Short mmCIF file of C-alpha atoms in Angstrom, two decimals:
data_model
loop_
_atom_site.label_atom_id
_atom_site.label_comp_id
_atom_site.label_asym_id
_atom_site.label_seq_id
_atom_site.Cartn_x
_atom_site.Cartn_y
_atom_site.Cartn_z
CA UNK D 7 102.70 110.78 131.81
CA UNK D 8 100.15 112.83 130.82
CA UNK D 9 100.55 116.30 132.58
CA UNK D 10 102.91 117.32 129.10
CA UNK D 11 99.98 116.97 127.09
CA UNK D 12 97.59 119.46 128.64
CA UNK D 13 96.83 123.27 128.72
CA UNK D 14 98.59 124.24 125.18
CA UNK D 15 96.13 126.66 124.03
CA UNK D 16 98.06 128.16 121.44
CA UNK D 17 98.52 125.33 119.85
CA UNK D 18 94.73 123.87 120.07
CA UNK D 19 93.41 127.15 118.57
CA UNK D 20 95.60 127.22 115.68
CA UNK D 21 94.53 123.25 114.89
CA UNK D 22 91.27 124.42 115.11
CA UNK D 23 91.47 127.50 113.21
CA UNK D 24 93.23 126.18 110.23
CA UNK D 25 91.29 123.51 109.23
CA UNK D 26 88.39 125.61 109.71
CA UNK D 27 89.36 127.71 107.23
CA UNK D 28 90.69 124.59 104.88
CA UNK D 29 87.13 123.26 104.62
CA UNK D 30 85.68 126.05 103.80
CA UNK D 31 87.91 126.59 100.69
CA UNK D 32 86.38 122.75 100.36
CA UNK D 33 82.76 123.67 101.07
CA UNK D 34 81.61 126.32 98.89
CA UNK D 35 82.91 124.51 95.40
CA UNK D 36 81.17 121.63 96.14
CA UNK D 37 78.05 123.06 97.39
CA UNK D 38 77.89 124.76 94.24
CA UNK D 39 78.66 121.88 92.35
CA UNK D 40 75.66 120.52 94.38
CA UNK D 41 73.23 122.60 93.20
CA UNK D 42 74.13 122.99 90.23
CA UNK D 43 73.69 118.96 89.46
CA UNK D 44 69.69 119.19 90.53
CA UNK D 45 68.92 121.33 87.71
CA UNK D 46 66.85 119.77 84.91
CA UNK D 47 67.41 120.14 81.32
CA UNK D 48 64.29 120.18 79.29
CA UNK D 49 63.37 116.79 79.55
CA UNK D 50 62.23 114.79 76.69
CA UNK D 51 59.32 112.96 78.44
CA UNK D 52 57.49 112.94 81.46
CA UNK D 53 57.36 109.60 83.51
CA UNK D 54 54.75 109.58 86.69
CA UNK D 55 55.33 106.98 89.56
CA UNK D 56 53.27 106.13 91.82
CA UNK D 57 54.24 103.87 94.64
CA UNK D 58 51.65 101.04 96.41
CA UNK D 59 51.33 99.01 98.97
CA UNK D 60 53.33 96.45 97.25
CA UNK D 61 53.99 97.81 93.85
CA UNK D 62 54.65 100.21 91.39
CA UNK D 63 52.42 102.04 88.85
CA UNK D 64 53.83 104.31 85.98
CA UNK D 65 51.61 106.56 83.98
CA UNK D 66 52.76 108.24 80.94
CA UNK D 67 50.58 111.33 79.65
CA UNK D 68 52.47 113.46 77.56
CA UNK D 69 51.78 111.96 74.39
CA UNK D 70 49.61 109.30 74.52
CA UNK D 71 47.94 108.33 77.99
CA UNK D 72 49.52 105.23 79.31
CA UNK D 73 48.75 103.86 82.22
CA UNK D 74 50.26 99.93 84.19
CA UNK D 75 50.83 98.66 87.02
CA UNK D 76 54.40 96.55 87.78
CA UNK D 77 54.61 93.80 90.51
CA UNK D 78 57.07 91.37 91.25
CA UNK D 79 57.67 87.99 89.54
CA UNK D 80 56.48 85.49 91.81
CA UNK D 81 59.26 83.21 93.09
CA UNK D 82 58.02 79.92 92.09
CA UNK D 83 58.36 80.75 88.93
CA UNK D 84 59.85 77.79 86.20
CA UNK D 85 61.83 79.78 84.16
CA UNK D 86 65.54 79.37 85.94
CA UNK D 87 66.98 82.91 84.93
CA UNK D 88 64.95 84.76 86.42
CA UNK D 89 66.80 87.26 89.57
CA UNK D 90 64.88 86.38 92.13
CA UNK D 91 63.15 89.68 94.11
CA UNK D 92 64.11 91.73 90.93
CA UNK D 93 62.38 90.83 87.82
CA UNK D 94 58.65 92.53 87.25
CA UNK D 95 56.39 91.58 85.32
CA UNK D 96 55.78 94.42 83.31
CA UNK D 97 59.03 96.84 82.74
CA UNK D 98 59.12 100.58 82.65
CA UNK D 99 60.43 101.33 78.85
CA UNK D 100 62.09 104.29 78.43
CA UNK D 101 64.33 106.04 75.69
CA UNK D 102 68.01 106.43 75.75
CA UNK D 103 69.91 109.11 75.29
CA UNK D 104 67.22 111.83 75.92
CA UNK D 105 66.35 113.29 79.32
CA UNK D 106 63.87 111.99 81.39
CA UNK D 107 62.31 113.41 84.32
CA UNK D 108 60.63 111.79 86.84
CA UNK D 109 57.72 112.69 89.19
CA UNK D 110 57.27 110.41 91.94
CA UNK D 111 54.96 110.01 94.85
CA UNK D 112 52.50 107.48 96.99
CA UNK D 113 49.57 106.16 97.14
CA UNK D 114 49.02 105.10 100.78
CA UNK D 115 52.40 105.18 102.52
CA UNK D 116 56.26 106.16 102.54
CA UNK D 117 58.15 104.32 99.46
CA UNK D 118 60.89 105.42 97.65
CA UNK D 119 62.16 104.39 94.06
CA UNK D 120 65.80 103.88 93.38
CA UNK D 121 67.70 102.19 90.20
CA UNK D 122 71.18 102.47 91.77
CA UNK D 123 72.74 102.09 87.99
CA UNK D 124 71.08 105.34 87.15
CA UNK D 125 71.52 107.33 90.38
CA UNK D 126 68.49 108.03 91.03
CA UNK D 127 66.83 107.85 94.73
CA UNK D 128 63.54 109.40 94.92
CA UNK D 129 61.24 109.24 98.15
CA UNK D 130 57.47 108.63 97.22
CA UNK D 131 55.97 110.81 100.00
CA UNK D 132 52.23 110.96 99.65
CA UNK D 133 50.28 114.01 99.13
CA UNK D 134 53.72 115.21 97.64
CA UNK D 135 55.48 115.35 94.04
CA UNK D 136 59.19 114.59 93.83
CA UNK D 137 60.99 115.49 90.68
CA UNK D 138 64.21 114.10 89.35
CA UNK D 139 65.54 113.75 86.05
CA UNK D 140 68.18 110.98 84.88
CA UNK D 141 69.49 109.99 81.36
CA UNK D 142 70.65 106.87 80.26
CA UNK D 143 73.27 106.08 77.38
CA UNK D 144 73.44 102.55 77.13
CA UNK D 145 70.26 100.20 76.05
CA UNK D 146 69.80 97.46 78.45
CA UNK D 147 67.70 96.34 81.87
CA UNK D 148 68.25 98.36 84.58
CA UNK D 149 66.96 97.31 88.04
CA UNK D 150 66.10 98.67 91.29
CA UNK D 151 64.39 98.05 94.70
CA UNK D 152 62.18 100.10 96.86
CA UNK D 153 63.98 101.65 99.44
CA UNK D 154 61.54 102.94 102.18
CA UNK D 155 59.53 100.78 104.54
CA UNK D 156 56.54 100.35 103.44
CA UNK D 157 55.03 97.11 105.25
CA UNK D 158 55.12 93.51 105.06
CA UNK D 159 55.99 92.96 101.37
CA UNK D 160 58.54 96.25 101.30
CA UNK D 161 61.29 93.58 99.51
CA UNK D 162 59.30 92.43 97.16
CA UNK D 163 58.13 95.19 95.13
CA UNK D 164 60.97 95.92 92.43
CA UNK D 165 61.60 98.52 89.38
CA UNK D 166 62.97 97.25 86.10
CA UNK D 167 63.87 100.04 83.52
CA UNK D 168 64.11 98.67 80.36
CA UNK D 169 66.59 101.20 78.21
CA UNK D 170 65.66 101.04 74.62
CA UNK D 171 66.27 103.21 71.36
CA UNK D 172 63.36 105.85 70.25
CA UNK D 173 61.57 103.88 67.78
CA UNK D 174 61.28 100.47 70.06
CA UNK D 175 60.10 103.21 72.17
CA UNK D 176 57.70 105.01 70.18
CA UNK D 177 56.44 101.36 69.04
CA UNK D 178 56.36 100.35 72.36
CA UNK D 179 54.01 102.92 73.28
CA UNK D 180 51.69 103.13 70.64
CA UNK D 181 50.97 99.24 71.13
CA UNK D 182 50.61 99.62 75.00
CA UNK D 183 48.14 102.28 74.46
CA UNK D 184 46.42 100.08 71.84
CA UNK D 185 46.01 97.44 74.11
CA UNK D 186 44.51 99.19 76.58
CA UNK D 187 42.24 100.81 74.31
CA UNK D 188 41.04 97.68 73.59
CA UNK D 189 40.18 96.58 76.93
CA UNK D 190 37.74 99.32 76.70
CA UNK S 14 82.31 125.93 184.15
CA UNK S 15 79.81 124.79 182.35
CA UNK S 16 80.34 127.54 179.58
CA UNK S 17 83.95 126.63 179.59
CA UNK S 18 83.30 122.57 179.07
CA UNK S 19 80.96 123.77 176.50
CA UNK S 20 83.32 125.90 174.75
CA UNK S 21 86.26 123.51 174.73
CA UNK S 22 84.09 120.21 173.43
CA UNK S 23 83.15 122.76 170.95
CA UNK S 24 86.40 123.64 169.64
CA UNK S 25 87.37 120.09 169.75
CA UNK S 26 84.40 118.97 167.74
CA UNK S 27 85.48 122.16 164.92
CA UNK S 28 88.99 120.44 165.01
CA UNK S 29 87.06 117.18 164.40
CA UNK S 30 85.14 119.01 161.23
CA UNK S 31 88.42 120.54 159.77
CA UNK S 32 90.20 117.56 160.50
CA UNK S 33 87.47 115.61 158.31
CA UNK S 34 87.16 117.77 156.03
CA UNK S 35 90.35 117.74 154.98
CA UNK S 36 91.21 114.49 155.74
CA UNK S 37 93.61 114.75 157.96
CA UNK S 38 91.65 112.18 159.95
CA UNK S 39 91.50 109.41 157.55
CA UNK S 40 95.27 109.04 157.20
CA UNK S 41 95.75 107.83 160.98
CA UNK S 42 99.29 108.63 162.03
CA UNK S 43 100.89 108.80 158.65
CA UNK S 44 103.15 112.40 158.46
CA UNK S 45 101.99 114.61 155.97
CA UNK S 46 105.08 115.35 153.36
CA UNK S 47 104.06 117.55 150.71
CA UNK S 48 101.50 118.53 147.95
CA UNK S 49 100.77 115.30 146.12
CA UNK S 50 99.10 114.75 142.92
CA UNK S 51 95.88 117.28 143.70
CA UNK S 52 96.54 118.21 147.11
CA UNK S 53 94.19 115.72 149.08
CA UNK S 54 95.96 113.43 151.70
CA UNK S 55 96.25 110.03 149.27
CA UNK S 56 99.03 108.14 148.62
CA UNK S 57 99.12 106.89 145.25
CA UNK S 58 102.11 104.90 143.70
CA UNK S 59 102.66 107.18 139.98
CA UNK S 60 105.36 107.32 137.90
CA UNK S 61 104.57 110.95 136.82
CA UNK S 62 103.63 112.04 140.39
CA UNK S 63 106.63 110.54 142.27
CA UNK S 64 105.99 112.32 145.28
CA UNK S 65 102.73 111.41 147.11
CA UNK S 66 101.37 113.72 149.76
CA UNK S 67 101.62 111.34 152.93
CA UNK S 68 103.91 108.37 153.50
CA UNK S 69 103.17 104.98 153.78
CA UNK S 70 103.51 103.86 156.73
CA UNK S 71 102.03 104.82 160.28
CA UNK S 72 105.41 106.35 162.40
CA UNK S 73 105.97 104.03 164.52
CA UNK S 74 108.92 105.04 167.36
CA UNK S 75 111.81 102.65 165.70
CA UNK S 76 110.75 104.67 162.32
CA UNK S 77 111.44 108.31 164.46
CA UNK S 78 114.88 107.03 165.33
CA UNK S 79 115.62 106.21 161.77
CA UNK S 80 114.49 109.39 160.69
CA UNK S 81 116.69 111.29 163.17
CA UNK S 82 120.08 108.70 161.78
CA UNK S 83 119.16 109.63 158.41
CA UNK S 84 119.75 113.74 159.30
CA UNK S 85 123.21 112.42 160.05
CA UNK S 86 125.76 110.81 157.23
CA UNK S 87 124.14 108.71 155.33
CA UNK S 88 127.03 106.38 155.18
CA UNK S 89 126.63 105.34 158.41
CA UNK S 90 123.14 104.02 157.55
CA UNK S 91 122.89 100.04 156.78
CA UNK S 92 121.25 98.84 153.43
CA UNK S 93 118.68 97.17 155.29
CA UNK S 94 117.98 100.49 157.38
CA UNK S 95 117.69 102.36 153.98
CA UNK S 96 115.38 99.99 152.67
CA UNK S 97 113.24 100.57 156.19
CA UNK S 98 113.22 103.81 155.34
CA UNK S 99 112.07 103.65 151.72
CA UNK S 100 108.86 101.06 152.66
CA UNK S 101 108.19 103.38 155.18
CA UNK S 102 107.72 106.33 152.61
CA UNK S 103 106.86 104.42 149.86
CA UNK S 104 104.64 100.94 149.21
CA UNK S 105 106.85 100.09 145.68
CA UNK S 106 109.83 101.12 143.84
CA UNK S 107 109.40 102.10 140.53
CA UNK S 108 110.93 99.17 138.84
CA UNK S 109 108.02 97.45 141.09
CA UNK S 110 105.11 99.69 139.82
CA UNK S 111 106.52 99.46 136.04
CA UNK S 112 106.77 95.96 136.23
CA UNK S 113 104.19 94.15 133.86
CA UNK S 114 101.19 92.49 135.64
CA UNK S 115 100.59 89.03 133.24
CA UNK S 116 97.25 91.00 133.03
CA UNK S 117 96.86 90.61 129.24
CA UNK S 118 96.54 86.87 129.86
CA UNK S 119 93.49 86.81 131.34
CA UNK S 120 92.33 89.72 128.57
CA UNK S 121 93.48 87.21 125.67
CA UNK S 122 92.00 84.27 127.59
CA UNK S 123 88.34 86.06 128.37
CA UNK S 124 88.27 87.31 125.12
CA UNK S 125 89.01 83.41 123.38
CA UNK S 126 86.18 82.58 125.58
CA UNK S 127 83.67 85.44 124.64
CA UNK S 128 84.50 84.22 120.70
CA UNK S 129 84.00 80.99 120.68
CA UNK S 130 80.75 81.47 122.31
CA UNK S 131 80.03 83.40 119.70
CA UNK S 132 81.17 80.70 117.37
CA UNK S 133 78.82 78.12 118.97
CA UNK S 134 75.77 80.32 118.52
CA UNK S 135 76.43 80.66 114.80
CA UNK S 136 77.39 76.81 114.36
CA UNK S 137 74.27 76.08 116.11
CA UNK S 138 72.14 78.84 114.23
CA UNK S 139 73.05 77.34 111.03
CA UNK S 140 71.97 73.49 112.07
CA UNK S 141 68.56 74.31 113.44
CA UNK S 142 67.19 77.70 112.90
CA UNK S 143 68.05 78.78 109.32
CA UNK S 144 65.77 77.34 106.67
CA UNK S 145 66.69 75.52 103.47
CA UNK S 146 68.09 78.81 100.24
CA UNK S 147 65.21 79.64 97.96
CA UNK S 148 65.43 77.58 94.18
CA UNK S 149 67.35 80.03 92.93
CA UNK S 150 71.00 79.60 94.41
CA UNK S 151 71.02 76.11 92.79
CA UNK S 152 73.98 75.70 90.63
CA UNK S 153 71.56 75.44 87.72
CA UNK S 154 69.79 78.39 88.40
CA UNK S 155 72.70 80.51 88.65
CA UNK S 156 74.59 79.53 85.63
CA UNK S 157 71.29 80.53 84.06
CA UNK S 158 71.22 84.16 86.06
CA UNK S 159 74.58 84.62 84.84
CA UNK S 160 74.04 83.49 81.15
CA UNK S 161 71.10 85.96 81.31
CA UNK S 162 73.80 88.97 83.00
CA UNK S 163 76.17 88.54 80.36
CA UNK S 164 73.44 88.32 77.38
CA UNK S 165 71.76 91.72 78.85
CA UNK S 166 75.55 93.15 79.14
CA UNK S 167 74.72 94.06 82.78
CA UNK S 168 77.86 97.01 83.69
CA UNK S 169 79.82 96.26 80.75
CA UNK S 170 81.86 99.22 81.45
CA UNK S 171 83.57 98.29 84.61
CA UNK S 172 81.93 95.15 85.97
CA UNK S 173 80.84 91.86 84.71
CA UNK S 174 80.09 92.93 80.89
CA UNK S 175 83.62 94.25 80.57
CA UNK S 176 85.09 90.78 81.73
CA UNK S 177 83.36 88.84 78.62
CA UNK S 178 84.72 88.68 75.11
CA UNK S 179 81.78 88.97 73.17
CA UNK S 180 83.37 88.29 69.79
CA UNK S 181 84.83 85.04 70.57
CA UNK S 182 82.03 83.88 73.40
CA UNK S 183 84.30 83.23 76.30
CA UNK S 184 85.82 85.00 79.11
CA UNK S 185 88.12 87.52 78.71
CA UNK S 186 92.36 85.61 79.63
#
């Protein structure tokens, strides 16, 4: 039954060969294409993340220095709308339609900051600065989770990117940076 | 004499070792008939290696006699004496070794079985190991989620947003 289907080297080399050669046509394109996706295009502003054992901080310091810290809505909370393991309590406001990079890293451990709805995935290594630079088009509440084990409260420590237009944003800002000012 | 005992249990016990090593031993008195599927004395029963390399059957003298009738015209042979001849070469025809086996009845049954223990351990897993869902999967609370999804316009390009009709406040027919 099976002695037909043995021994036909001819026939194995050339279905080797062939698609050999039909994914390399494949390959180099797309490794290009690859490439050429990572590059950043003079970003408009400067986020930093840092990730914590459980939660996020965000500094901005190109313009004005801002600097919070974002942990999870506890889940005994009253109010009935809010997505449970996903809302924060403070949100990380950024402008739309301009590009925005990104420069993430850790505190203490390994933690890694996504917001699928963007595409962005970004370990938070630390000791090490990861860049990456997303834009967004649309206004709105985009929401994420970290995605690298981090220890006993790894699920509960979300990101909420709140999309808004450049003066909210500029007004945003300014009375962040007031606030804290006033603290001191 | 002594040299000559010596030599002659020694060239009986080298018979022994080629006789073992190529099995020639194991097979008893069955007569050695050809190549076989790898050339090793076995008899296997294969449809795509009709031919095994030893017969069946031990030859016994009433199995000789047959052999020497079966030189001669074969028309003088009985049915039944052709048939002693085939079970002597052969343990099954091939209608025999193609016929089905009712196997896949105990495969279907063993695998019911395997499933339905797997069945019990989830029924049971649900009534006393899982806890009670957080607050919000309460009908409430998830009218309210989804109020809040379609007010933020969560994916209104291909998801949820693009299934509302925000001008008249109702989903979209």
């Amino acid at each position: 039954i099976n002695r037909f289907v043995l021994e036909g080297q001819m026939i194995e080399v050339a279905w080797t060969i062939v698609p050999a050669i039909i994914l390399i046509f494949i390959a180099m394109p797309s490794l290009r294409l690859l490439y050429l996706m990572d590059e950043i295009h003079e970003p408009t502003l400067t986020l930093k993340v840092i990730g914590h054992q459980w939660y996020w901080s965000y500094e901005y310091s190109d313009f004005i220095k801002v600097e919070f810290d974002s942990y999870m809505t506890p889940q005994d909370s009253e109010d009935k709308s809010t997505f449970r393991l996903l809302d924060t309590d403070n949100h990380t406001v950024l402008p739309m339609n301009s590009f925005i990079r990104i420069i993430v890293t850790a505190a203490d451990v390994l933690h890694s900051w996504t917001v699928p709805s963007l595409g962005v995935k970004t370990d938070a290594t630390p000791g090490r600065l990861n860049q990456c630079s997303f834009l967004m088009n649309r206004p709105g509440l985009f929401y994420g989770q970290c995605s690298e084990i981090c220890g006993a409260n790894h699920s509960f420590m979300p990101i909420v990117v709140e999309s808004v237009n450049t003066n909210t944003f500029i007004n945003w800002v300014s009375s962040v940076s007031e606030s804290s000012d006033d603290w001191k | 004499m002594a040299s000559r005992l010596l030599f002659s249990s020694l060239r009986q016990v080298q018979k022994l070792q080629k006789a073992c090593i190529h099995g020639r031993s194991r097979i008893g008195n069955r007569e050695v008939v050809g190549f076989g599927y790898n050339g090793q004395y076995s008899y296997q029963d294969r449809v795509d290696f009709p031919m095994p390399a030893i017969r069946f059957k031990e030859s016994t003298p009433d199995i000789v006699a047959l052999r020497e009738k079966e030189k001669g015209d074969w028309r003088k042979l009985t049915l039944e004496e052709k048939k002693a001849l085939y079970r002597a070469s052969f343990c099954l025809t091939f209608s025999e070794i193609n016929a089905p086996t009712g196997e896949w009845k105990s495969i279907v049954g063993l695998a019911c079985v395997f499933m339905s223990i797997g069945i019990w351990i989830v029924i049971l897993e649900k009534l006393f190991v899982y806890k009670e869902l957080p607050a919000s999967f309460s009908e409430e609370s998830k009218k309210a989620q989804l109020k809040r999804m379609i007010d933020l316009r969560v994916n209104p390009i291909e998801g949820i947003g693009s299934k509302y009709d925000y001008e008249k406040g109702e989903w979209k027919k």
